[in-house]
XYZ file of C-alpha atoms in Angstrom:
529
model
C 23.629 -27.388 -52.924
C 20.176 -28.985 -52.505
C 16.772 -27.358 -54.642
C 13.328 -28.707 -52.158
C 10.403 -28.626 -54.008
C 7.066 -27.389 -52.295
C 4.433 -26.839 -55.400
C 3.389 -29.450 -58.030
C 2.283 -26.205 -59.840
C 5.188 -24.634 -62.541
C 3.506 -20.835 -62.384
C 2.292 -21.075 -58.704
C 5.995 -22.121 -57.871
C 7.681 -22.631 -53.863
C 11.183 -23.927 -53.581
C 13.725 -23.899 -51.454
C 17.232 -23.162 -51.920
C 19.941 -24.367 -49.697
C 23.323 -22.734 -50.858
C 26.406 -21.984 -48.291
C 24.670 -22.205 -45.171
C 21.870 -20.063 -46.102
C 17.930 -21.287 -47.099
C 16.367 -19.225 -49.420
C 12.561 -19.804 -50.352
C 12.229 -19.052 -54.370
C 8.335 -17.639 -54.814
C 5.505 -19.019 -52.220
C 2.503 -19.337 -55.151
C -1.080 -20.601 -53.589
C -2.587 -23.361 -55.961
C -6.011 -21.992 -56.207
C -7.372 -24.663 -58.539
C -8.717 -26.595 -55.747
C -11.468 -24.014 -55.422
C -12.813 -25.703 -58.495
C -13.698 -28.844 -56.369
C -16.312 -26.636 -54.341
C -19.295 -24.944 -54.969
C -19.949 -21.053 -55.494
C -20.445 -18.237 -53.061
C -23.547 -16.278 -53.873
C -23.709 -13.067 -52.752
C -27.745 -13.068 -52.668
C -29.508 -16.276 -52.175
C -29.587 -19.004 -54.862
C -32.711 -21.319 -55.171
C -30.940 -23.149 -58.000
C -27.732 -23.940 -55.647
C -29.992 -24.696 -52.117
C -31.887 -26.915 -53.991
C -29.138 -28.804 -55.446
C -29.320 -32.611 -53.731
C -26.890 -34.066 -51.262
C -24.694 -37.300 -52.774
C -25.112 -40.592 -51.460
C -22.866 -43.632 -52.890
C -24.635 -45.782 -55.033
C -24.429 -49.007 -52.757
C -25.575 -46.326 -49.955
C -23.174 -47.269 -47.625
C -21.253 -43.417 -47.478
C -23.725 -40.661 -47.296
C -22.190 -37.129 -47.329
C -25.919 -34.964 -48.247
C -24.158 -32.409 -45.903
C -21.067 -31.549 -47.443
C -21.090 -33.123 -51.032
C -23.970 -31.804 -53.498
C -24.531 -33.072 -56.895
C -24.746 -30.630 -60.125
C -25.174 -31.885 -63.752
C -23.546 -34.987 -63.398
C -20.737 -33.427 -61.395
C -19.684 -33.421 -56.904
C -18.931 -30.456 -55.505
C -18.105 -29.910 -52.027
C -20.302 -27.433 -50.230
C -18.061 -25.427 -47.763
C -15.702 -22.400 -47.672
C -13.266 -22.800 -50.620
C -10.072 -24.109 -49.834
C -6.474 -23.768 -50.889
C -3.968 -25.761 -51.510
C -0.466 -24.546 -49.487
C 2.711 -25.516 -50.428
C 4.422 -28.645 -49.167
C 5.210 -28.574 -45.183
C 6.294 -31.653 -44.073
C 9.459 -31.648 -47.194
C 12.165 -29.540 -44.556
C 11.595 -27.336 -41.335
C 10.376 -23.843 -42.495
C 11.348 -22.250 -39.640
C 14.617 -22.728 -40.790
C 14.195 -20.671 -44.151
C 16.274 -17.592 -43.737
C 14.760 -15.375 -46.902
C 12.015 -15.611 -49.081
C 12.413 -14.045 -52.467
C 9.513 -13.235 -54.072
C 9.140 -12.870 -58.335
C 5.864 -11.456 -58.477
C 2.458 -10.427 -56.704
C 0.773 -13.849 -58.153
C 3.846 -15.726 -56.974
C 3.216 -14.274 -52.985
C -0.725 -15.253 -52.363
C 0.738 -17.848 -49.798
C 3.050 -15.659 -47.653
C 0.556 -15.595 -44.824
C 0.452 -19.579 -44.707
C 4.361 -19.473 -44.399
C 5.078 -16.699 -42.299
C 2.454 -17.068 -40.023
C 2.349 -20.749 -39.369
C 5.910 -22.224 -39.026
C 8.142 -20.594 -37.237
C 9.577 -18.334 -39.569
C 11.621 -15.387 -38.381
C 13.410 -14.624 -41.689
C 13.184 -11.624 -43.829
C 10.905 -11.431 -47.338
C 12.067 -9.132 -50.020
C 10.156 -7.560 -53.022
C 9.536 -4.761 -55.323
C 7.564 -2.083 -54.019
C 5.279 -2.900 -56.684
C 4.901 -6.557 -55.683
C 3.869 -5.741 -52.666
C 1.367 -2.984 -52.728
C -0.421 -4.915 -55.914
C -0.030 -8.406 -53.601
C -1.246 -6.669 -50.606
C -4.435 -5.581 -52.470
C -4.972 -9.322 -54.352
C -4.851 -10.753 -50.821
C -6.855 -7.801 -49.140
C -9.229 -8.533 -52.254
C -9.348 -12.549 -51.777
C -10.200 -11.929 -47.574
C -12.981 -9.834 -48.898
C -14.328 -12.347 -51.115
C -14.326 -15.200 -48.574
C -15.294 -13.113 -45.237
C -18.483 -11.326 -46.754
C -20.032 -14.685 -48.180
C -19.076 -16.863 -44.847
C -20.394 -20.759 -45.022
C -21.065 -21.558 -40.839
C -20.184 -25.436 -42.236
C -17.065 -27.336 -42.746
C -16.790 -30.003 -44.384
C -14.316 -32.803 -43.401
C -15.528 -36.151 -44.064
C -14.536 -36.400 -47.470
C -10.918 -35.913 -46.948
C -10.427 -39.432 -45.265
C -8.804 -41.433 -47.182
C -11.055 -43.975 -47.276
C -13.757 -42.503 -48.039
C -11.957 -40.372 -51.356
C -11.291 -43.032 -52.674
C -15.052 -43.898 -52.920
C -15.781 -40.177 -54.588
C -16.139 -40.013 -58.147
C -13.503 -37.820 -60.224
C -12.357 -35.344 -60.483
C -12.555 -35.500 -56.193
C -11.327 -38.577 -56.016
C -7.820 -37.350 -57.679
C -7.510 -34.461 -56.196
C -4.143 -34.268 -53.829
C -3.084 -33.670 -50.503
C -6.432 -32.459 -49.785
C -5.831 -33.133 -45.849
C -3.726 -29.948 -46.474
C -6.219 -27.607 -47.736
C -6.841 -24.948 -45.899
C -8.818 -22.137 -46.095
C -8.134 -18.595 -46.604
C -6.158 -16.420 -44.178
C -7.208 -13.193 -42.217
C -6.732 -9.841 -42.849
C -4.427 -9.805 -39.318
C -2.648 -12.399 -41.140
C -2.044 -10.677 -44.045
C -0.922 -7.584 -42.376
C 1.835 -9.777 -40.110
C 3.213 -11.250 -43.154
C 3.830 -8.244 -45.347
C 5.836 -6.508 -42.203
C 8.063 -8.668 -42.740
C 9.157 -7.587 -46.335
C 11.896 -5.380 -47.348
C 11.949 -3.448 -50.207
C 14.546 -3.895 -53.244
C 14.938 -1.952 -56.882
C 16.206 -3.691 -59.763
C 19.734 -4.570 -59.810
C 20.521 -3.352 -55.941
C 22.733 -5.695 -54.134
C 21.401 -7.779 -50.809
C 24.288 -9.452 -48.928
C 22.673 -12.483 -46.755
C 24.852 -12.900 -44.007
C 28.247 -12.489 -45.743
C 27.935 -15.535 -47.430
C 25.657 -14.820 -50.396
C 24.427 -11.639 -52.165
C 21.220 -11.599 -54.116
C 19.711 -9.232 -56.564
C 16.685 -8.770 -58.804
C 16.390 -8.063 -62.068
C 12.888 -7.065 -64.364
C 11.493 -9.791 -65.358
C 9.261 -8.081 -67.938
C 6.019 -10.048 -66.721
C 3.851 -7.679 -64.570
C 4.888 -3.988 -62.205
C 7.761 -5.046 -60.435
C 8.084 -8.556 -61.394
C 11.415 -9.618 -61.076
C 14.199 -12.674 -61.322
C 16.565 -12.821 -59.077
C 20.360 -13.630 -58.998
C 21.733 -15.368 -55.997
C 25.363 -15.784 -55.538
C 28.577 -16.278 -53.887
C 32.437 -15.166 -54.505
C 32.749 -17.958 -57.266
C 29.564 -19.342 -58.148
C 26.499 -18.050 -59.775
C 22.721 -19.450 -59.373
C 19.736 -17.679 -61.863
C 16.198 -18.118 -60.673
C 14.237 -17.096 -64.063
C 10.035 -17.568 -63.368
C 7.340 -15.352 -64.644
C 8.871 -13.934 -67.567
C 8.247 -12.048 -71.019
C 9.860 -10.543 -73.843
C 6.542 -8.631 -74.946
C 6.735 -4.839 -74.463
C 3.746 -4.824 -72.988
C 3.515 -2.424 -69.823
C 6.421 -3.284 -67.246
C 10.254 -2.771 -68.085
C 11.288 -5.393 -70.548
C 13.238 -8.313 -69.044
C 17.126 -7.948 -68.242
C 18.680 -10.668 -69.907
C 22.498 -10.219 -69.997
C 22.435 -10.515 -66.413
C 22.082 -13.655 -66.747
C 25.068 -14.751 -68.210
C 27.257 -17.237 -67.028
C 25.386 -19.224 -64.224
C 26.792 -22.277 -62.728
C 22.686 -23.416 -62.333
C 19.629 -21.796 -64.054
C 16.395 -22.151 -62.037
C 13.571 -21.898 -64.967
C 9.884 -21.794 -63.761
C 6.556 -20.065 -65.022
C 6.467 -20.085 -68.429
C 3.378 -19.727 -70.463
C 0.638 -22.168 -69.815
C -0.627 -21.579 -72.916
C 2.204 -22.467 -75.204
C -0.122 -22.498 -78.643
C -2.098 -19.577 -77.899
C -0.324 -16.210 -79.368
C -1.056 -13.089 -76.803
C -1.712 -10.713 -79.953
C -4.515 -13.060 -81.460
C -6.568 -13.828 -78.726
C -6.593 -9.848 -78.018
C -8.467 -9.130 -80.724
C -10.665 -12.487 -81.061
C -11.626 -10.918 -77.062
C -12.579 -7.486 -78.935
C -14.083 -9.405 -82.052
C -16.371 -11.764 -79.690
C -17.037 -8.506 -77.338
C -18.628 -6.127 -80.391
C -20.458 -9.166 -81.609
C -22.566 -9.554 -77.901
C -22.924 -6.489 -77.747
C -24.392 -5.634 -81.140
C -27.285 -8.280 -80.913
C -27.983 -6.758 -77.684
C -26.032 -8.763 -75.133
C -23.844 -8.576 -72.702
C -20.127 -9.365 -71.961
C -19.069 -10.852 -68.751
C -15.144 -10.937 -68.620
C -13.790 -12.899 -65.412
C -10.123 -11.234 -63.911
C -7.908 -10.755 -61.735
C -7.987 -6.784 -60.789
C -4.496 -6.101 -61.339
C -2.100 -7.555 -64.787
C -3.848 -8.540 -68.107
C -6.526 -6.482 -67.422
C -4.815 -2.960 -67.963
C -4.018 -4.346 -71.600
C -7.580 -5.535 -71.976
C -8.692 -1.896 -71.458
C -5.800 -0.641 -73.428
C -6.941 -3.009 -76.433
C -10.468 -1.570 -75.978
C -9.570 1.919 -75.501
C -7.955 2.018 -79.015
C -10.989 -0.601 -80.060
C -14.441 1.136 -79.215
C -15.012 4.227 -81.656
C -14.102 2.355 -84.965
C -16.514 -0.900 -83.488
C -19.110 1.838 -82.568
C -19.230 1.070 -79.084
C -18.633 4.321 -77.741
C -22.320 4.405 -75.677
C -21.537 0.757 -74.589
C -20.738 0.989 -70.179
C -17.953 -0.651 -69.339
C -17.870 -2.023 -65.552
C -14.940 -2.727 -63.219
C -16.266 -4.273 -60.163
C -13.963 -5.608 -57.120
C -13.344 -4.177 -53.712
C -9.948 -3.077 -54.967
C -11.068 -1.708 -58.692
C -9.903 1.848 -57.322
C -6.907 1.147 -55.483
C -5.734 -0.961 -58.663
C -6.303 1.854 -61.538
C -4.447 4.208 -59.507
C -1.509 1.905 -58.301
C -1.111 1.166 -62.159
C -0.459 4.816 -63.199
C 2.074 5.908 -59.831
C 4.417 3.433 -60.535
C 6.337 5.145 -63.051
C 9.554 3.622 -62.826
C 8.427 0.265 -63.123
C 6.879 0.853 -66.441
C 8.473 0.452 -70.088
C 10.383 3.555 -71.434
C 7.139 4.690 -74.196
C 4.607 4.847 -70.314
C 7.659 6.263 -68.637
C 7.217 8.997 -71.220
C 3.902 9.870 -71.178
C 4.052 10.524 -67.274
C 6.697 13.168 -67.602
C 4.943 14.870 -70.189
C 2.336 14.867 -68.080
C 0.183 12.252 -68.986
C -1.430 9.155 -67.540
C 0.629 6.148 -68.814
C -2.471 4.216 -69.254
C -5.281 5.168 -71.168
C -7.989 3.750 -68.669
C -7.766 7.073 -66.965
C -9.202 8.947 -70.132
C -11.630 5.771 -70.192
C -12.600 7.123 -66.514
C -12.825 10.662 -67.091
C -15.306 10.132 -69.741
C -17.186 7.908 -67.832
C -16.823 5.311 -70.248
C -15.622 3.312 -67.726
C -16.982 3.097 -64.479
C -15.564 1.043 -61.379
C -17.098 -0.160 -57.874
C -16.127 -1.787 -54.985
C -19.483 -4.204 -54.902
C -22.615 -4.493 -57.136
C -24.457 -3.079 -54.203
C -24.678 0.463 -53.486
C -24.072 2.912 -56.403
C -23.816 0.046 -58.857
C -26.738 -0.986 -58.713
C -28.762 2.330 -59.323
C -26.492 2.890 -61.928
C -26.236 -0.469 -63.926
C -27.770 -0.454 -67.503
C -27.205 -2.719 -70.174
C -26.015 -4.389 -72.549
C -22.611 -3.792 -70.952
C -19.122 -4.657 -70.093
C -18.346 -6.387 -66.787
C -14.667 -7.171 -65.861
C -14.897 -8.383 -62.291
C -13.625 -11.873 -60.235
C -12.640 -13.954 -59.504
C -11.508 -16.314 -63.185
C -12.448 -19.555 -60.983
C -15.792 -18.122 -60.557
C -16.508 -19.732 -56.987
C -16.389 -16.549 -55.024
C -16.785 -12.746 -56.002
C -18.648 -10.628 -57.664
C -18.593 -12.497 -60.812
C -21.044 -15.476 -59.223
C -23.610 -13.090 -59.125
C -23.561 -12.418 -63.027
C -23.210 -15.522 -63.248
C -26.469 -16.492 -61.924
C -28.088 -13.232 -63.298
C -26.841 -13.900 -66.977
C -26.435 -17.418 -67.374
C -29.928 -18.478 -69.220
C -29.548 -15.985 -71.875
C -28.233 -16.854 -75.124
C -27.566 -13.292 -76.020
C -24.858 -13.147 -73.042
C -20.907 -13.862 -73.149
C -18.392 -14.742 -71.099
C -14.846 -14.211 -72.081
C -12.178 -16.084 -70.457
C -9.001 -14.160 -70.536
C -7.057 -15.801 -67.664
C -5.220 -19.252 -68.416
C -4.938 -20.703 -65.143
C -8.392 -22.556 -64.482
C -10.247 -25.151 -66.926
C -12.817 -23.229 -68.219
C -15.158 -26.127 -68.838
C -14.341 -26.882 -64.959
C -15.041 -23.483 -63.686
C -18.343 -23.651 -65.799
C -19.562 -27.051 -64.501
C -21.138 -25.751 -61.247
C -23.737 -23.771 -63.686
C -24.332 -26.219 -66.046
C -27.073 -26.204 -68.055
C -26.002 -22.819 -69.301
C -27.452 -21.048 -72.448
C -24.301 -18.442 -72.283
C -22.110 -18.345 -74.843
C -18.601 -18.929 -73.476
C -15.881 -17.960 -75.274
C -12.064 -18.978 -74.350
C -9.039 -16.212 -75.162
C -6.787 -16.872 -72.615
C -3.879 -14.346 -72.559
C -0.822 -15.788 -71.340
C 2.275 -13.020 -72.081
C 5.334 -15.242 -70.730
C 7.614 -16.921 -71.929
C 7.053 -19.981 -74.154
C 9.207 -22.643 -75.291
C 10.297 -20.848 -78.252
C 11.659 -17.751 -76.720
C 13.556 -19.572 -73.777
C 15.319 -22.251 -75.799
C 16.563 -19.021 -77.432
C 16.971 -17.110 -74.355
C 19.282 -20.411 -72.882
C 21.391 -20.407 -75.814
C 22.186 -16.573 -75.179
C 22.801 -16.783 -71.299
C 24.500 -20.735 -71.613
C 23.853 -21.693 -67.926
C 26.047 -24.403 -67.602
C 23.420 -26.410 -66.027
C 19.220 -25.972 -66.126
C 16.398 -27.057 -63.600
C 12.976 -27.147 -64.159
C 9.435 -28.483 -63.871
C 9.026 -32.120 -64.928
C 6.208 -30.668 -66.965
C 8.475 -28.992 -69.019
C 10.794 -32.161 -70.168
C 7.901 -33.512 -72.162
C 5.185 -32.609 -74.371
C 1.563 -31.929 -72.898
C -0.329 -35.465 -72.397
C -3.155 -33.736 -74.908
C -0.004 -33.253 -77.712
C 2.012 -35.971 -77.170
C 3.629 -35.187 -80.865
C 4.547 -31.861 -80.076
C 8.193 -32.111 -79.338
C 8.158 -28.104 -79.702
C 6.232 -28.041 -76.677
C 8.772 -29.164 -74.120
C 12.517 -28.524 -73.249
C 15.361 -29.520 -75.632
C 18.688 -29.123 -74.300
C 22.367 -30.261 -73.766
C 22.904 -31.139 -70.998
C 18.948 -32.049 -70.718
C 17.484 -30.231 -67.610
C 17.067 -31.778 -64.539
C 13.325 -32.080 -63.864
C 11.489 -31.693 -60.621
C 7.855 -32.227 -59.241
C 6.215 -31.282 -55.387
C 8.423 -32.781 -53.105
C 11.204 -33.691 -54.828
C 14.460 -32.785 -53.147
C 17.731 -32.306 -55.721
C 20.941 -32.884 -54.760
C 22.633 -29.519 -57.757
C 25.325 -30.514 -60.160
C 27.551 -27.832 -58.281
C 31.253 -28.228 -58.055
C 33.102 -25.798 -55.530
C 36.436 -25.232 -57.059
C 37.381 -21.814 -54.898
C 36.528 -20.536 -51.319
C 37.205 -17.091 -50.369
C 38.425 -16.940 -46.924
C 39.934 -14.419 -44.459
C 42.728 -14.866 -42.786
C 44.360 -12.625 -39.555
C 48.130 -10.852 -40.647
C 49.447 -12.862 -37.153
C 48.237 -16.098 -38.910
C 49.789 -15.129 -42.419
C 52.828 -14.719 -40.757
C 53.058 -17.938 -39.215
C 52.020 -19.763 -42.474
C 54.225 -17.635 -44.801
C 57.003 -18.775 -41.932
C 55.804 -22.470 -42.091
């Protein structure tokens, strides 16, 4: 049994599986933290960013004024953002049989995979995961096709000349195989190619394996999945959370007695409790808003930001905000709301409730009907004839290179009666700032991470006792920041085995039984022997 891995990233994870003559691909997550090497897309003209100048090596002997741009101290390339894809060149992808996906973050590079190497294999996901996927990729294609850049830029990338560029470009890796977003056409290919699965139903893969998911208690639909044989057992746990948040809460007796334990995505924020940064997000919100500012919250349009709303729902009338607007903008703000309340089934037992009763599981809908919040596909159109502030803004995307949210950005930035809240933990704040630097803004940083931390799963190992664990090599050692914090990593017998991006694990997996069928003529003949 052999575990390929394709991402460097633990929460954006892609690995392959190769167990009795099937390969299975475990997640396909797009890194999207190279955007932060590249500049914004505007959606109206900015003199500030046209006027930025070109860089030029000291010495003068590399001059890229054409695709590198200087900004408070900082190099930023100035092209269509880029992405980068899971490792290629590890194994031949057109040999992967399935792809089973965790969760609709844990998908944004299905197009890449199934478009582009041959694959012929099947994909298989909640129906949530898919519909809430389909939109966050429908939504990125938007982003990217209705601010196009006519320039590419390419001369960086040599090697050579990289390792001339000052940091954080000069680190950055594999950039040879970034590559930028795909097309709607694309999109639509790949997701034909999914199946649909419930929790706990039973997929046999060619008579040799059978897997099955299970709720992972992360986000609608996410899932772990369970992948085994007659005799032998493999768990693939990533995305997680024990919070009773909105989704079903996580099955964890399933679990139970596996021969290997997969263990990806847990919180990036291990020090940072969920509950607390909720309400230091509503604290800092009233705060703007009462000195006559307003609140600028970059998200995704789908996950954390239900709760968010939730939070505030319960939060406005005893903070007095009850005139305050509250904006959702993103060309899938509608689609998103409504997806949220449909999915019944997928939802903990107290939302379950409340939609046979009948009421909307979430409260945003009463936020909605009151017109306290309002949503839009774009900040032109009805938007804009209907903006006033000081308001609310949740709209994208967290990176803040491309969407909606550039615009505020721009419009915003030199106040110092303005906020933006960061509530998503996987960019650098300070990094996604640095292409609007000098900013008068107050930023404020509550990043709301619900999975699992290191905590809950040395708990949740003890209870399941896989008899062996893999993981990120991130996880077998404290953060580089708290090199003291031995809490902060992994602490097991047998200690995991740790991987990184293109690593290839040969599995501590002895095969002590093999079920096989036999014909009654050959019994005979060996019962006679």
């Amino acid at each position: 049994m052999k575990l390929y891995c394709l991402s460097g990233h633990p929460t954006l994870p892609c690995n392959v599986l190769k167990f009795k003559s099937t390969t299975i691909m475990l997640d396909c997550g797009l890194d999207t933290t190279s955007v932060l090497n590249f500049l914004p897309l505007p959606l109206v003209h900015s003199p500030r960013l046209s006027k930025l100048p070109g860089w030029v090596s000291k010495d003068g002997t590399i001059n890229l004024e054409k695709e590198l741009k200087e900004c408070a101290g900082r190099v930023f390339v100035d092209a269509q953002p880029e992405f980068c894809l899971p490792e290629r060149e590890l194994l031949d992808l057109s040999t992967i049989d399935v792809i089973l996906i965790s969760n609709y973050h844990c998908m944004m590079a299905l197009p890449y995979i199934t478009e582009h190497t041959g694959f012929t294999g099947t994909v298989y996901a909640t129906e949530p995961t898919l519909q809430i996927g389909r939109l966050l990729m429908e939504e990125l294609v938007n982003f990217m096709e209705r601010v196009p850049k006519a320039q590419s830029a390419t001369s960086w990338k040599n090697k050579e000349i990289q390792r001339m560029l000052p940091g954080p470009l000069k680190d950055a890796v594999d950039v040879w195989m970034w590559k930028r977003c795909y097309s709607m056409q694309e999109v639509n290919s790949a997701l034909s190619k999914v199946q649909l699965v419930g929790y706990s139903q039973k997929v046999e893969l060619f008579g040799a394996v059978q897997v099955s998911p299970l709720s992972s208690g992360y986000s609608l639909g996410s899932s772990n999945w369970i992948i085994q044989s007659h005799h032998e057992k493999v768990s693939y746990v990533s995305g997680s959370s024990l919070l009773t948040t909105h989704p079903q809460p996580m099955d964890q007796s399933s679990l139970k007695n596996s021969d290997v334990l997969i263990l990806t995505g847990l919180t990036q924020m291990p020090t940072a409790n969920p509950d607390g940064m909720l309400g230091e997000f509503c604290s800092n919100l009233a705060m703007t808003i009462r000195a006559g500012g307003n609140v600028l919250v970059p998200c995704y349009s789908s996950g954390v930001i239900y709760d968010l709303l939730e939070c505030l729902y319960q939060f406005i009338e005893s903070a007095n905000l009850g005139t305050t607007p509250f904006y959702f903008i993103s060309p899938i703000a509608n689609s998103s709301l409504e997806f949220s309340q449909i999915f019944a089934e997928w939802l903990c037992h107290n939302k379950q409730t409340k939609v046979y009763l009948p009421e909307p599981p979430f409260p945003h809908a009463e936020l909605i009907q009151t017109n306290k919040l309002k949503h839009y596909p774009s900040i032109h159109g009805d938007f804009s004839s209907e903006f006033r502030q000081p308001c609310v803004v949740f709209t994208g995307h967290p990176s803040l290179r491309f969407g909606d949210v550039v615009h505020f950005m721009e419009l915003w930035g030199k106040s110092s009666l303005n906020t933006i809240i960061f509530t998503e933990p996987d960019f650098s704040y300070l990094d996604a700032l640095a292409p609007y630097q000098p900013l008068a803004m107050k930023c404020v940083y509550c990043p709301i991470d619900t999975r699992l931390n290191f905590h809950q799963v040395s708990k949740l190992l003890k209870e399941v006792q896989p008899l062996h664990v893999v993981c990120p090599e991130q996880y077998t050692q404290p953060p580089l920041t708290q090199s003291h914090r031995s809490d902060l990593m992994l602490e097991l017998q047998p200690p995991p085995m740790p991987y990184r991006r293109c690593s290839v694990l040969n599995l501590p997996f002895r095969r002590r039984y093999e079920r096989i069928y036999i014909l009654p003529e050959c019994a005979v003949i060996v019962a006679l022997t």
